[in-house]
Short mmCIF file of C-alpha atoms in Angstrom, two decimals:
data_model
loop_
_atom_site.label_atom_id
_atom_site.label_comp_id
_atom_site.label_asym_id
_atom_site.label_seq_id
_atom_site.Cartn_x
_atom_site.Cartn_y
_atom_site.Cartn_z
CA UNK A 1 2.44 -85.72 -93.51
CA UNK A 2 6.09 -85.94 -91.90
CA UNK A 3 4.53 -86.97 -88.57
CA UNK A 4 4.37 -90.55 -88.90
CA UNK A 5 5.27 -92.78 -85.95
CA UNK A 6 7.66 -95.53 -87.05
CA UNK A 7 6.79 -99.25 -86.48
CA UNK A 8 10.20 -99.66 -85.23
CA UNK A 9 12.59 -97.50 -84.00
CA UNK A 10 15.14 -95.89 -86.22
CA UNK A 11 18.87 -97.09 -85.67
CA UNK A 12 20.14 -93.75 -86.14
CA UNK A 13 17.75 -92.15 -83.93
CA UNK A 14 18.30 -94.79 -80.86
CA UNK A 15 22.28 -93.95 -81.72
CA UNK A 16 21.62 -90.50 -80.89
CA UNK A 17 19.46 -91.06 -77.51
CA UNK A 18 22.00 -93.64 -76.36
CA UNK A 19 25.08 -91.37 -76.41
CA UNK A 20 23.72 -88.34 -74.67
CA UNK A 21 25.53 -87.82 -71.50
CA UNK A 22 23.74 -86.93 -68.37
CA UNK A 23 26.92 -85.85 -67.00
CA UNK A 24 27.59 -83.42 -69.86
CA UNK A 25 24.06 -81.65 -69.54
CA UNK A 26 24.59 -81.45 -65.70
CA UNK A 27 27.80 -80.06 -66.18
CA UNK A 28 26.27 -77.45 -68.63
CA UNK A 29 23.82 -76.83 -66.29
CA UNK A 30 26.31 -75.89 -63.73
CA UNK A 31 28.40 -73.78 -65.95
CA UNK A 32 25.69 -71.68 -66.89
CA UNK A 33 24.01 -71.00 -63.91
CA UNK A 34 27.17 -70.21 -61.60
CA UNK A 35 27.23 -73.28 -59.85
CA UNK A 36 30.59 -74.34 -61.38
CA UNK A 37 33.07 -71.54 -60.81
CA UNK A 38 36.12 -70.46 -62.85
CA UNK A 39 35.28 -72.62 -65.96
CA UNK A 40 37.65 -72.03 -69.14
CA UNK A 41 36.07 -69.74 -71.55
CA UNK A 42 38.27 -68.30 -74.43
CA UNK A 43 41.31 -69.51 -72.64
CA UNK A 44 40.05 -67.10 -69.49
CA UNK A 45 38.73 -68.63 -66.21
CA UNK A 46 35.66 -67.21 -65.45
CA UNK A 47 32.25 -67.80 -63.35
CA UNK A 48 28.82 -67.22 -65.05
CA UNK A 49 26.99 -65.95 -62.16
CA UNK A 50 24.14 -63.75 -64.03
CA UNK A 51 22.41 -64.28 -67.30
CA UNK A 52 20.74 -61.02 -67.19
CA UNK A 53 20.26 -59.57 -70.61
CA UNK A 54 20.80 -55.81 -69.62
CA UNK A 55 24.70 -56.61 -68.56
CA UNK A 56 25.69 -59.24 -71.08
CA UNK A 57 25.54 -56.90 -74.05
CA UNK A 58 27.59 -55.26 -75.48
CA UNK A 59 30.42 -55.64 -73.61
CA UNK A 60 29.30 -58.40 -70.38
CA UNK A 61 30.13 -57.55 -67.05
CA UNK A 62 32.56 -59.54 -65.26
CA UNK A 63 30.16 -62.25 -64.34
CA UNK A 64 27.98 -62.12 -67.49
CA UNK A 65 29.71 -64.30 -70.44
CA UNK A 66 27.18 -66.44 -70.98
CA UNK A 67 26.94 -65.78 -74.94
CA UNK A 68 30.89 -66.06 -74.77
CA UNK A 69 30.40 -69.53 -73.45
CA UNK A 70 27.61 -70.81 -75.76
CA UNK A 71 29.68 -69.75 -79.02
CA UNK A 72 32.65 -71.03 -77.47
CA UNK A 73 30.89 -74.58 -76.63
CA UNK A 74 29.54 -74.35 -80.53
CA UNK A 75 33.21 -73.60 -81.54
CA UNK A 76 34.51 -76.80 -80.08
CA UNK A 77 31.89 -78.77 -81.75
CA UNK A 78 33.00 -76.79 -85.33
CA UNK A 79 30.16 -74.76 -85.30
CA UNK A 80 30.53 -70.96 -86.22
CA UNK A 81 27.72 -69.55 -84.12
CA UNK A 82 25.80 -66.37 -84.90
CA UNK A 83 25.70 -63.34 -82.93
CA UNK A 84 22.05 -62.33 -84.17
CA UNK A 85 21.40 -58.94 -82.81
CA UNK A 86 18.10 -56.74 -82.34
CA UNK A 87 17.08 -53.56 -80.91
CA UNK A 88 14.06 -52.51 -79.18
CA UNK A 89 12.40 -51.25 -82.62
CA UNK A 90 12.57 -55.13 -83.51
CA UNK A 91 11.51 -56.86 -80.48
CA UNK A 92 9.16 -53.98 -78.88
CA UNK A 93 10.87 -54.31 -75.28
CA UNK A 94 12.41 -51.25 -73.39
CA UNK A 95 15.83 -52.56 -74.09
CA UNK A 96 18.97 -50.21 -72.80
CA UNK A 97 21.25 -51.33 -76.10
CA UNK A 98 21.12 -53.97 -78.68
CA UNK A 99 20.66 -57.33 -77.38
CA UNK A 100 21.77 -60.71 -79.42
CA UNK A 101 20.24 -64.30 -79.74
CA UNK A 102 22.94 -67.03 -80.63
CA UNK A 103 22.09 -69.00 -83.66
CA UNK A 104 23.79 -72.41 -84.88
CA UNK A 105 22.78 -73.44 -88.08
CA UNK A 106 23.50 -77.53 -89.36
CA UNK A 107 22.80 -77.24 -93.23
CA UNK A 108 20.00 -79.85 -94.61
CA UNK A 109 21.38 -82.39 -96.93
CA UNK A 110 18.17 -82.13 -99.33
CA UNK A 111 16.74 -78.43 -97.98
CA UNK A 112 19.58 -76.68 -99.88
CA UNK A 113 17.60 -73.23 -99.85
CA UNK A 114 16.83 -73.71 -95.94
CA UNK A 115 13.25 -73.29 -96.74
CA UNK A 116 12.25 -76.15 -94.54
CA UNK A 117 14.12 -75.22 -91.17
CA UNK A 118 13.23 -77.18 -88.21
CA UNK A 119 14.23 -75.30 -85.03
CA UNK A 120 14.80 -75.94 -81.55
CA UNK A 121 14.64 -72.96 -79.34
CA UNK A 122 15.59 -72.03 -75.34
CA UNK A 123 16.36 -68.90 -73.89
CA UNK A 124 19.77 -68.45 -72.09
CA UNK A 125 18.69 -65.27 -70.14
CA UNK A 126 17.47 -65.23 -66.54
CA UNK A 127 16.55 -63.00 -63.77
CA UNK A 128 16.38 -62.72 -59.92
CA UNK A 129 14.82 -60.21 -57.31
CA UNK A 130 15.71 -56.59 -58.42
CA UNK A 131 18.14 -55.08 -60.24
CA UNK A 132 21.04 -55.48 -57.99
CA UNK A 133 20.97 -59.26 -57.83
CA UNK A 134 20.03 -59.85 -61.73
CA UNK A 135 23.51 -57.79 -61.99
CA UNK A 136 24.94 -60.09 -60.15
CA UNK A 137 23.13 -63.44 -59.10
CA UNK A 138 20.64 -64.78 -61.23
CA UNK A 139 21.28 -68.23 -61.94
CA UNK A 140 18.43 -69.68 -64.06
CA UNK A 141 19.50 -73.06 -63.25
CA UNK A 142 15.75 -74.69 -64.91
CA UNK A 143 14.66 -71.40 -66.54
CA UNK A 144 15.71 -72.42 -69.16
CA UNK A 145 19.17 -74.00 -69.10
CA UNK A 146 17.68 -77.14 -68.08
CA UNK A 147 16.34 -76.97 -71.66
CA UNK A 148 19.19 -75.60 -72.94
CA UNK A 149 21.40 -78.20 -71.81
CA UNK A 150 19.42 -80.69 -74.03
CA UNK A 151 20.29 -78.42 -76.81
CA UNK A 152 23.98 -78.38 -76.19
CA UNK A 153 23.64 -82.19 -76.31
CA UNK A 154 22.09 -81.77 -79.65
CA UNK A 155 24.74 -79.67 -80.99
CA UNK A 156 27.66 -82.04 -79.85
CA UNK A 157 25.81 -85.15 -81.36
CA UNK A 158 23.97 -83.60 -84.80
CA UNK A 159 27.13 -82.66 -85.86
CA UNK A 160 28.09 -86.27 -86.67
CA UNK A 161 24.75 -86.64 -89.00
CA UNK A 162 23.13 -85.26 -92.11
CA UNK A 163 19.69 -84.33 -91.96
CA UNK A 164 16.99 -83.82 -94.92
CA UNK A 165 15.99 -80.58 -93.28
CA UNK A 166 17.79 -77.70 -92.27
CA UNK A 167 18.15 -77.83 -88.36
CA UNK A 168 18.52 -74.49 -86.13
CA UNK A 169 19.88 -74.26 -82.74
CA UNK A 170 18.77 -70.75 -81.18
CA UNK A 171 19.44 -69.34 -77.75
CA UNK A 172 17.51 -66.51 -76.98
CA UNK A 173 18.38 -63.50 -74.95
CA UNK A 174 15.30 -61.38 -73.43
CA UNK A 175 12.78 -63.71 -72.64
CA UNK A 176 12.50 -62.72 -68.92
CA UNK A 177 11.76 -59.22 -70.20
CA UNK A 178 8.85 -59.97 -72.36
CA UNK A 179 9.97 -62.86 -75.19
CA UNK A 180 11.84 -60.15 -76.62
CA UNK A 181 14.49 -62.04 -78.40
CA UNK A 182 11.91 -64.38 -80.14
CA UNK A 183 9.43 -61.71 -81.12
CA UNK A 184 12.37 -59.71 -82.47
CA UNK A 185 13.61 -63.07 -84.59
CA UNK A 186 10.00 -63.67 -85.98
CA UNK A 187 9.99 -60.04 -86.74
CA UNK A 188 13.24 -59.54 -89.23
CA UNK A 189 11.56 -61.40 -91.78
CA UNK A 190 13.99 -60.37 -94.28
CA UNK A 191 16.77 -62.20 -92.33
CA UNK A 192 14.24 -64.92 -91.10
CA UNK A 193 11.50 -65.55 -93.36
CA UNK A 194 8.52 -66.73 -91.64
CA UNK A 195 7.70 -69.18 -94.65
CA UNK A 196 10.92 -70.87 -93.96
CA UNK A 197 10.08 -71.84 -90.39
CA UNK A 198 8.74 -75.26 -90.54
CA UNK A 199 8.49 -76.68 -87.20
CA UNK A 200 9.56 -75.18 -83.86
CA UNK A 201 10.13 -76.85 -80.79
CA UNK A 202 11.10 -74.59 -77.71
CA UNK A 203 12.50 -76.19 -74.21
CA UNK A 204 11.80 -74.38 -71.34
CA UNK A 205 11.84 -75.24 -67.87
CA UNK A 206 12.21 -79.08 -68.46
CA UNK A 207 13.86 -79.95 -65.02
CA UNK A 208 11.81 -78.56 -62.07
CA UNK A 209 8.82 -80.20 -60.70
CA UNK A 210 7.74 -78.02 -57.89
CA UNK A 211 4.37 -80.13 -57.06
CA UNK A 212 6.54 -83.36 -57.61
CA UNK A 213 3.59 -85.21 -60.08
CA UNK A 214 6.15 -86.03 -62.54
CA UNK A 215 3.91 -84.41 -65.47
CA UNK A 216 5.52 -82.86 -68.40
CA UNK A 217 3.63 -80.21 -69.99
CA UNK A 218 3.69 -80.56 -74.03
CA UNK A 219 2.05 -77.12 -74.86
CA UNK A 220 0.52 -77.63 -78.40
CA UNK A 221 -2.50 -75.54 -78.45
CA UNK A 222 -5.59 -77.06 -80.06
CA UNK A 223 -6.16 -79.03 -83.12
CA UNK A 224 -8.59 -75.61 -84.67
CA UNK A 225 -6.26 -73.39 -83.88
CA UNK A 226 -2.91 -74.96 -84.25
CA UNK A 227 -3.38 -78.39 -85.97
CA UNK A 228 0.29 -78.75 -87.05
CA UNK A 229 1.67 -78.10 -83.29
CA UNK A 230 -0.95 -80.59 -82.07
CA UNK A 231 0.20 -82.97 -84.82
CA UNK A 232 4.10 -82.21 -83.67
CA UNK A 233 3.27 -82.57 -80.02
CA UNK A 234 2.13 -86.14 -81.24
CA UNK A 235 5.26 -86.89 -82.23
CA UNK A 236 6.80 -86.04 -79.39
CA UNK A 237 4.53 -88.39 -77.81
CA UNK A 238 5.16 -91.24 -80.52
CA UNK A 239 8.99 -90.79 -80.34
CA UNK A 240 8.94 -90.95 -76.68
CA UNK A 241 7.28 -94.63 -77.01
CA UNK A 242 9.48 -95.41 -79.53
CA UNK A 243 12.50 -94.86 -78.07
CA UNK A 244 11.72 -95.29 -74.20
CA UNK A 245 9.50 -94.70 -72.71
CA UNK A 246 12.12 -91.77 -71.46
CA UNK A 247 8.86 -90.06 -69.84
CA UNK A 248 5.92 -92.23 -68.39
CA UNK A 249 3.47 -92.00 -71.46
CA UNK A 250 0.40 -91.32 -68.88
CA UNK A 251 2.49 -88.20 -67.52
CA UNK A 252 2.69 -86.32 -70.75
CA UNK A 253 0.17 -83.34 -70.34
CA UNK A 254 -0.72 -81.68 -73.65
CA UNK A 255 -2.64 -78.47 -72.95
CA UNK A 256 -5.02 -76.90 -75.43
CA UNK A 257 -4.48 -73.49 -73.70
CA UNK A 258 -2.68 -70.63 -76.11
CA UNK A 259 0.15 -70.68 -73.35
CA UNK A 260 2.24 -67.60 -74.30
CA UNK A 261 4.60 -66.89 -71.34
CA UNK A 262 7.55 -68.42 -73.44
CA UNK A 263 9.46 -68.40 -76.39
CA UNK A 264 7.11 -70.46 -78.59
CA UNK A 265 4.58 -68.25 -78.64
CA UNK A 266 5.67 -65.72 -81.22
CA UNK A 267 6.14 -68.57 -83.82
CA UNK A 268 2.56 -69.44 -82.98
CA UNK A 269 1.61 -65.84 -83.56
CA UNK A 270 3.30 -65.77 -87.23
CA UNK A 271 1.50 -68.91 -87.95
#
């Protein structure tokens, strides 16, 4: 079924895991959340102090160059990232203009038609406490660039490997305004047929542990409503054991509720 856990670790996966860099993802978090200043994007020194969707498009405010940073990072690794636009008609959100998701594609070595896509997503927008602060100071270090930094690492490392399935890595905008980017993506069926979305993993808030209990929530709904998600959740648990354990196995909590406060839910809603 594609989810069987290997009896031994795959050496290529071990190679990828061992090549990840804590220093690199930590720097990505600093860059994207305004903690690092004067980062070079397109040959210009800038600071990303806000990632509010309303000031990122179409012409970004002076401190809102997150989408440019994402595309530049990808270009440095040989990717041609795509600015995927959507309007309020697509998202159902109250948008002041057309917003954009950032999409990177690694073509499958067997899945030439891109009909069995493995999609990793996060959102790159952020909010603060009011419109003035949103426009000037909305860092979002954990929510959700802690997960987004892992996807930067995936982009950096995956380019050196050939995968059977098509792999897409998507950074959504508008999540904080009502899952706007992910809803729009799943509704734009001419460009993104839902039948081609084989597996979707959402990376959101992977760093902050407010109660310091060391628990990771792996939302996979339940075996009746979404058996595929439960199987995918189990594959995560198995991979953690096979290549670590990176997370204490007893600390991986798999809630069975349909948690819909983040970008995996629109994909659940289209099956």
